[in-house]
Short mmCIF file of C-alpha atoms in Angstrom, two decimals:
data_model
loop_
_atom_site.label_atom_id
_atom_site.label_comp_id
_atom_site.label_asym_id
_atom_site.label_seq_id
_atom_site.Cartn_x
_atom_site.Cartn_y
_atom_site.Cartn_z
CA UNK A 1 -84.25 84.02 -53.50
CA UNK A 2 -82.53 86.69 -56.16
CA UNK A 3 -81.47 89.41 -53.64
CA UNK A 4 -78.63 87.68 -51.96
CA UNK A 5 -76.81 87.13 -55.19
CA UNK A 6 -77.50 90.30 -56.47
CA UNK A 7 -76.02 91.96 -53.52
CA UNK A 8 -73.35 90.07 -53.56
CA UNK A 9 -73.15 90.93 -57.62
CA UNK A 10 -72.83 95.19 -56.72
CA UNK A 11 -69.95 94.61 -54.38
CA UNK A 12 -66.30 94.46 -55.28
CA UNK A 13 -64.69 91.06 -54.18
CA UNK A 14 -61.11 93.09 -54.23
CA UNK A 15 -62.64 94.86 -51.29
CA UNK A 16 -62.38 91.41 -49.61
CA UNK A 17 -58.33 91.35 -49.71
CA UNK A 18 -58.33 95.10 -48.32
CA UNK A 19 -60.50 94.25 -45.46
CA UNK A 20 -57.99 91.64 -44.61
CA UNK A 21 -54.65 93.07 -44.74
CA UNK A 22 -56.13 96.58 -43.03
CA UNK A 23 -57.02 94.25 -40.54
CA UNK A 24 -53.79 92.67 -40.29
CA UNK A 25 -51.82 95.39 -40.57
CA UNK A 26 -54.16 97.83 -39.05
CA UNK A 27 -51.72 100.07 -40.96
CA UNK A 28 -53.12 101.51 -44.37
CA UNK A 29 -49.52 102.18 -45.85
CA UNK A 30 -48.47 98.48 -44.83
CA UNK A 31 -51.66 96.84 -45.85
CA UNK A 32 -51.43 98.92 -49.21
CA UNK A 33 -48.17 97.19 -49.70
CA UNK A 34 -49.52 93.98 -48.76
CA UNK A 35 -52.00 94.19 -51.61
CA UNK A 36 -49.60 96.20 -54.21
CA UNK A 37 -51.65 99.56 -54.31
CA UNK A 38 -50.88 103.07 -53.66
CA UNK A 39 -51.70 104.49 -50.12
CA UNK A 40 -54.47 106.44 -51.45
CA UNK A 41 -55.88 103.89 -53.18
CA UNK A 42 -56.10 102.00 -49.51
CA UNK A 43 -57.28 104.98 -47.94
CA UNK A 44 -60.24 105.19 -50.37
CA UNK A 45 -61.00 101.61 -49.85
CA UNK A 46 -61.05 101.94 -46.06
CA UNK A 47 -63.38 104.80 -46.71
CA UNK A 48 -65.88 102.50 -48.81
CA UNK A 49 -65.63 99.50 -46.55
CA UNK A 50 -66.80 102.04 -43.29
CA UNK A 51 -69.15 103.00 -45.36
CA UNK A 52 -70.21 99.40 -46.14
CA UNK A 53 -70.60 98.12 -42.40
CA UNK A 54 -71.49 101.79 -40.55
CA UNK A 55 -68.55 101.28 -38.50
CA UNK A 56 -64.74 102.71 -37.95
CA UNK A 57 -62.89 99.22 -38.39
CA UNK A 58 -59.69 101.16 -37.65
CA UNK A 59 -59.97 103.51 -34.35
CA UNK A 60 -57.18 105.77 -33.75
CA UNK A 61 -55.69 104.60 -30.42
CA UNK A 62 -51.89 104.96 -28.62
CA UNK A 63 -49.24 104.84 -31.44
CA UNK A 64 -51.84 103.63 -34.10
CA UNK A 65 -54.62 102.15 -35.15
CA UNK A 66 -56.43 99.40 -32.84
CA UNK A 67 -59.73 96.91 -34.13
CA UNK A 68 -63.48 98.27 -33.34
CA UNK A 69 -65.38 95.84 -32.04
CA UNK A 70 -66.62 95.12 -35.43
CA UNK A 71 -63.25 94.73 -36.70
CA UNK A 72 -62.68 92.05 -34.71
CA UNK A 73 -65.50 90.02 -34.82
CA UNK A 74 -64.94 90.40 -38.83
CA UNK A 75 -61.08 89.30 -38.89
CA UNK A 76 -61.87 85.30 -38.34
CA UNK A 77 -64.43 85.71 -40.71
CA UNK A 78 -62.47 87.67 -43.26
CA UNK A 79 -59.75 84.85 -43.88
CA UNK A 80 -61.19 81.73 -43.79
CA UNK A 81 -63.69 83.65 -46.83
CA UNK A 82 -60.38 84.82 -48.40
CA UNK A 83 -58.50 81.29 -47.68
CA UNK A 84 -61.66 79.90 -50.16
CA UNK A 85 -61.74 82.12 -52.47
CA UNK A 86 -58.43 81.73 -53.43
CA UNK A 87 -58.57 78.13 -53.14
CA UNK A 88 -61.88 78.17 -55.38
CA UNK A 89 -59.47 80.47 -58.47
CA UNK A 90 -56.42 78.46 -57.98
CA UNK A 91 -58.49 75.07 -58.72
CA UNK A 92 -57.01 73.49 -62.16
CA UNK A 93 -54.15 75.46 -62.33
CA UNK A 94 -50.49 74.44 -62.45
CA UNK A 95 -48.45 75.01 -59.65
CA UNK A 96 -45.01 75.86 -59.41
CA UNK A 97 -43.82 76.30 -55.84
CA UNK A 98 -41.20 79.01 -56.78
CA UNK A 99 -43.16 81.25 -57.52
CA UNK A 100 -46.41 80.90 -56.50
CA UNK A 101 -47.79 83.46 -53.99
CA UNK A 102 -50.70 81.03 -53.15
CA UNK A 103 -50.94 80.83 -49.22
CA UNK A 104 -52.29 77.89 -47.49
CA UNK A 105 -54.02 77.38 -44.38
CA UNK A 106 -53.87 74.71 -41.84
CA UNK A 107 -55.31 74.37 -38.00
CA UNK A 108 -53.32 72.81 -35.83
CA UNK A 109 -52.41 72.64 -32.09
CA UNK A 110 -49.69 74.74 -30.85
CA UNK A 111 -48.09 71.31 -29.78
CA UNK A 112 -47.52 70.71 -33.82
CA UNK A 113 -45.83 73.96 -34.34
CA UNK A 114 -43.71 73.50 -31.46
CA UNK A 115 -42.73 69.61 -32.87
CA UNK A 116 -43.29 70.43 -36.76
CA UNK A 117 -42.68 74.12 -37.15
CA UNK A 118 -39.29 74.70 -37.59
CA UNK A 119 -38.99 71.91 -39.69
CA UNK A 120 -41.77 73.30 -42.21
CA UNK A 121 -40.83 76.68 -42.06
CA UNK A 122 -37.02 75.39 -43.61
CA UNK A 123 -38.25 73.62 -46.11
CA UNK A 124 -40.85 76.20 -47.10
CA UNK A 125 -38.30 78.90 -47.42
CA UNK A 126 -35.73 76.90 -49.35
CA UNK A 127 -38.53 75.46 -51.87
CA UNK A 128 -41.40 77.92 -51.92
CA UNK A 129 -39.95 81.49 -50.61
CA UNK A 130 -43.12 83.36 -51.74
CA UNK A 131 -45.75 80.57 -50.78
CA UNK A 132 -47.95 81.99 -47.72
CA UNK A 133 -48.76 79.72 -45.19
CA UNK A 134 -51.20 80.83 -42.39
CA UNK A 135 -51.65 78.39 -38.79
CA UNK A 136 -54.85 78.40 -37.04
CA UNK A 137 -54.81 77.38 -33.58
CA UNK A 138 -56.96 75.20 -32.19
CA UNK A 139 -59.62 76.18 -29.91
CA UNK A 140 -62.70 73.78 -28.50
CA UNK A 141 -65.36 75.71 -31.19
CA UNK A 142 -63.66 75.38 -34.11
CA UNK A 143 -62.14 71.84 -33.49
CA UNK A 144 -65.89 70.66 -32.65
CA UNK A 145 -67.06 71.97 -36.39
CA UNK A 146 -64.42 69.59 -38.47
CA UNK A 147 -67.05 69.30 -41.54
CA UNK A 148 -66.91 72.68 -41.85
CA UNK A 149 -63.38 73.66 -40.95
CA UNK A 150 -62.14 71.18 -43.67
CA UNK A 151 -64.27 72.41 -46.03
CA UNK A 152 -62.97 75.89 -45.47
CA UNK A 153 -59.30 75.49 -44.73
CA UNK A 154 -56.46 73.10 -46.72
CA UNK A 155 -56.34 70.88 -43.97
CA UNK A 156 -56.42 70.25 -39.95
CA UNK A 157 -52.95 68.31 -37.92
CA UNK A 158 -54.92 66.29 -35.39
CA UNK A 159 -55.03 62.83 -33.54
CA UNK A 160 -57.94 60.73 -34.86
CA UNK A 161 -61.34 61.12 -33.12
CA UNK A 162 -64.91 60.19 -33.87
CA UNK A 163 -65.83 63.69 -35.06
CA UNK A 164 -63.41 62.62 -38.17
CA UNK A 165 -65.40 60.12 -39.61
CA UNK A 166 -67.14 62.22 -42.21
CA UNK A 167 -67.32 61.71 -45.94
CA UNK A 168 -65.21 62.46 -47.90
CA UNK A 169 -62.48 63.17 -45.50
CA UNK A 170 -59.10 62.40 -46.27
CA UNK A 171 -55.72 61.52 -43.91
CA UNK A 172 -52.49 60.55 -44.18
CA UNK A 173 -49.91 60.13 -40.74
CA UNK A 174 -47.65 62.85 -40.67
CA UNK A 175 -45.67 61.80 -37.03
CA UNK A 176 -46.46 59.43 -33.71
CA UNK A 177 -45.58 60.58 -29.75
CA UNK A 178 -46.61 59.30 -26.35
CA UNK A 179 -47.81 60.72 -23.58
CA UNK A 180 -45.44 61.63 -20.70
CA UNK A 181 -46.48 63.12 -16.79
CA UNK A 182 -44.41 66.15 -16.11
CA UNK A 183 -43.99 67.34 -12.39
CA UNK A 184 -41.61 70.65 -11.12
CA UNK A 185 -38.51 68.79 -10.04
CA UNK A 186 -38.76 70.02 -6.66
CA UNK A 187 -42.46 68.77 -6.54
CA UNK A 188 -42.99 68.32 -2.75
CA UNK A 189 -46.34 66.28 -3.65
CA UNK A 190 -44.83 63.34 -5.22
CA UNK A 191 -41.47 61.71 -4.14
CA UNK A 192 -41.17 58.84 -7.02
CA UNK A 193 -40.22 58.79 -10.52
CA UNK A 194 -42.55 55.96 -11.28
CA UNK A 195 -46.10 57.24 -9.95
CA UNK A 196 -48.87 55.18 -9.87
CA UNK A 197 -52.56 56.09 -10.90
CA UNK A 198 -53.44 56.68 -7.27
CA UNK A 199 -50.68 59.32 -6.93
CA UNK A 200 -51.63 61.11 -9.67
CA UNK A 201 -55.69 61.19 -8.75
CA UNK A 202 -54.41 63.16 -5.63
CA UNK A 203 -52.67 65.96 -7.19
CA UNK A 204 -53.73 68.98 -8.79
CA UNK A 205 -53.54 69.28 -12.46
CA UNK A 206 -52.93 71.61 -15.32
CA UNK A 207 -55.23 70.54 -18.16
CA UNK A 208 -55.30 72.02 -21.61
CA UNK A 209 -58.76 72.80 -23.35
CA UNK A 210 -60.59 72.34 -20.67
CA UNK A 211 -64.23 73.91 -20.49
CA UNK A 212 -65.83 75.30 -17.68
CA UNK A 213 -68.23 72.92 -16.92
CA UNK A 214 -68.66 69.31 -18.15
CA UNK A 215 -65.92 67.04 -18.90
CA UNK A 216 -65.00 66.96 -22.61
CA UNK A 217 -63.96 63.20 -23.31
CA UNK A 218 -63.17 63.92 -27.34
CA UNK A 219 -60.23 66.10 -25.79
CA UNK A 220 -57.23 64.17 -26.11
CA UNK A 221 -55.96 64.10 -22.16
CA UNK A 222 -59.07 63.77 -21.05
CA UNK A 223 -59.74 60.83 -23.08
CA UNK A 224 -57.07 59.59 -21.62
CA UNK A 225 -57.50 60.71 -18.26
CA UNK A 226 -61.04 58.90 -18.62
CA UNK A 227 -59.29 55.76 -19.40
CA UNK A 228 -57.47 55.80 -16.07
CA UNK A 229 -60.06 56.24 -14.42
CA UNK A 230 -59.22 59.96 -13.08
CA UNK A 231 -61.08 62.60 -12.32
CA UNK A 232 -58.57 65.44 -12.29
CA UNK A 233 -58.67 68.10 -9.89
CA UNK A 234 -58.11 70.81 -12.07
CA UNK A 235 -56.00 73.62 -10.93
CA UNK A 236 -55.58 75.48 -14.04
CA UNK A 237 -57.32 75.15 -17.40
CA UNK A 238 -55.41 76.43 -20.89
CA UNK A 239 -56.29 76.99 -23.87
CA UNK A 240 -52.37 76.16 -24.70
CA UNK A 241 -49.89 72.63 -25.13
CA UNK A 242 -46.99 74.56 -24.68
CA UNK A 243 -48.30 76.81 -22.26
CA UNK A 244 -48.98 73.63 -20.15
CA UNK A 245 -45.43 72.85 -18.51
CA UNK A 246 -45.01 76.55 -17.81
CA UNK A 247 -47.48 76.42 -15.27
CA UNK A 248 -46.67 73.50 -13.74
CA UNK A 249 -42.72 74.43 -13.30
CA UNK A 250 -42.21 75.98 -9.65
CA UNK A 251 -45.64 73.98 -8.31
CA UNK A 252 -46.73 71.01 -6.96
CA UNK A 253 -49.26 70.23 -9.85
CA UNK A 254 -48.96 67.46 -12.67
CA UNK A 255 -49.46 67.23 -16.49
CA UNK A 256 -49.63 64.85 -19.07
CA UNK A 257 -47.58 66.01 -21.76
CA UNK A 258 -46.34 65.07 -25.16
CA UNK A 259 -43.18 63.64 -24.69
CA UNK A 260 -41.61 65.52 -27.64
CA UNK A 261 -42.84 68.76 -26.25
CA UNK A 262 -42.19 67.51 -22.62
CA UNK A 263 -38.38 67.07 -23.77
CA UNK A 264 -38.22 70.47 -25.70
CA UNK A 265 -38.77 72.81 -22.24
CA UNK A 266 -37.83 70.53 -19.38
CA UNK A 267 -34.68 71.36 -18.91
CA UNK A 268 -35.04 75.08 -18.79
CA UNK A 269 -37.96 74.85 -17.13
CA UNK A 270 -36.94 72.60 -14.10
CA UNK A 271 -39.28 69.84 -14.79
CA UNK A 272 -39.26 65.94 -14.48
CA UNK A 273 -40.01 63.79 -16.99
CA UNK A 274 -41.84 60.53 -15.59
CA UNK A 275 -43.55 57.11 -17.56
CA UNK A 276 -46.98 57.51 -17.46
CA UNK A 277 -48.74 54.79 -15.98
CA UNK A 278 -52.02 53.28 -17.29
CA UNK A 279 -51.00 51.98 -20.01
CA UNK A 280 -51.98 55.50 -22.12
CA UNK A 281 -52.33 55.12 -25.88
CA UNK A 282 -50.65 56.25 -28.86
CA UNK A 283 -50.22 59.94 -29.90
CA UNK A 284 -50.68 59.42 -33.81
CA UNK A 285 -50.62 63.43 -35.58
CA UNK A 286 -52.51 63.07 -38.86
CA UNK A 287 -53.16 65.47 -41.76
CA UNK A 288 -56.58 65.55 -42.53
CA UNK A 289 -57.81 67.15 -45.87
CA UNK A 290 -61.46 67.27 -47.67
CA UNK A 291 -61.22 65.09 -51.06
CA UNK A 292 -62.11 68.27 -53.06
CA UNK A 293 -58.33 68.66 -52.94
CA UNK A 294 -57.23 64.68 -53.94
CA UNK A 295 -55.82 65.69 -57.58
CA UNK A 296 -54.99 69.91 -56.79
CA UNK A 297 -51.75 69.89 -57.42
CA UNK A 298 -50.66 72.95 -55.38
CA UNK A 299 -52.70 70.83 -52.36
CA UNK A 300 -50.27 67.70 -53.82
CA UNK A 301 -47.20 69.49 -53.16
CA UNK A 302 -48.47 71.11 -49.60
CA UNK A 303 -48.87 67.12 -48.74
CA UNK A 304 -45.49 66.08 -49.82
CA UNK A 305 -43.99 68.94 -47.94
CA UNK A 306 -45.88 68.46 -44.86
CA UNK A 307 -44.78 64.68 -44.63
CA UNK A 308 -41.12 65.23 -45.66
CA UNK A 309 -41.39 67.92 -42.79
CA UNK A 310 -42.35 65.00 -40.46
CA UNK A 311 -39.98 62.34 -41.70
CA UNK A 312 -37.28 65.39 -40.51
CA UNK A 313 -37.79 65.12 -36.98
CA UNK A 314 -34.72 64.55 -34.99
CA UNK A 315 -34.05 60.40 -34.38
CA UNK A 316 -33.34 61.60 -31.32
CA UNK A 317 -36.62 63.00 -30.21
CA UNK A 318 -38.80 60.03 -31.72
CA UNK A 319 -40.85 58.00 -29.42
CA UNK A 320 -39.98 55.07 -27.98
CA UNK A 321 -42.48 52.16 -28.46
CA UNK A 322 -44.85 51.96 -25.74
CA UNK A 323 -45.01 48.87 -23.62
#
C-alpha cells in the first residue's frame, strides 16, 4: 500500500517541468531557457528522464529532435499533471495579473478560438503579460470524460449537455450563437436560399466529431440533425469546426455551422450562408469549472477576463434572435 507513495517521494518532481518543456520544445537549449536553468543542467535532466523511463524520449531526426513513441504518449499526461500541480501550489495565494506567471488550462473547441481567441489574447497581453494560457482542443474522448477533465483543468467552454450534470460543476454563460447552413455558391444540388429539411436530407454532409460507427447524439450538430429527423449522408467527417467550411467549399456538400464562424469565412471561401430550417435550438456557450476554484483569486480573475472578452465580441456578429 505504501510503495507508490514511497516511489513518488524518491522522485525529483522538478523533472516533471523539465519533461514538459523538453516535449514542448524538442530542443534541450530552448527547454533550459524556458525553465531558467543552464543547458548542461537540462541535458543532465534529460539523461535522468531517459534512465527513469528506459527510453530515449528525444530522438535525433532530420533538422533536430523528434519525440519517441513513448514521449508522444507522455505529452498529454505531463501537461495535465503539471497544470494540476501548478493549481495545487497556487491555492490560497494572492494573484497579481501584472506579475503572475501562472498557466491556465482550458478545454475548448476550435470554433471557440475562432470567435473568442482574438479578444481574449488581447486582454491577456494588456493585463497579464506573463500569464500563460494553454488551450487544449476538444476531442470526443476528452469531451466524454467531463468530471475528470474539469478537475484537472481550469475549465471548459462548451454548450450545456446532459453529461455536465455533475456535483460541484459550476457554469457561467459567455456568449450565444445560432446554427446556419453553409453551401458553396456554385452548389449544383441546391438552387434555393431557403432549403427545406427534405432538401438537406438528400445532400451529402460534412460533419464534425462524427465517429466511424454509431451516431453521437451528445454532439451538438448530431443533436440538431436528430431533432430534424435527418440521418445525414456523411461524405466527410472531421474533428474540427473550423475545417468544416473548407470541406464544403467548391463541392455540392452541405453543413451546419455556427453563424459567427460562418460569416468569418464565407466570403473568402465562396460560401452561401443560409437560414436553417427545422427550428434549431440556440447555441449557448458557457464556461464550466469545478467548485474547488470558486474562491481561487487567479481563477476569479480568469473568469472575469473571459466574460469581458465575450462582451467585447463585435455587435454586428452577434446572432439575431431566432424566430
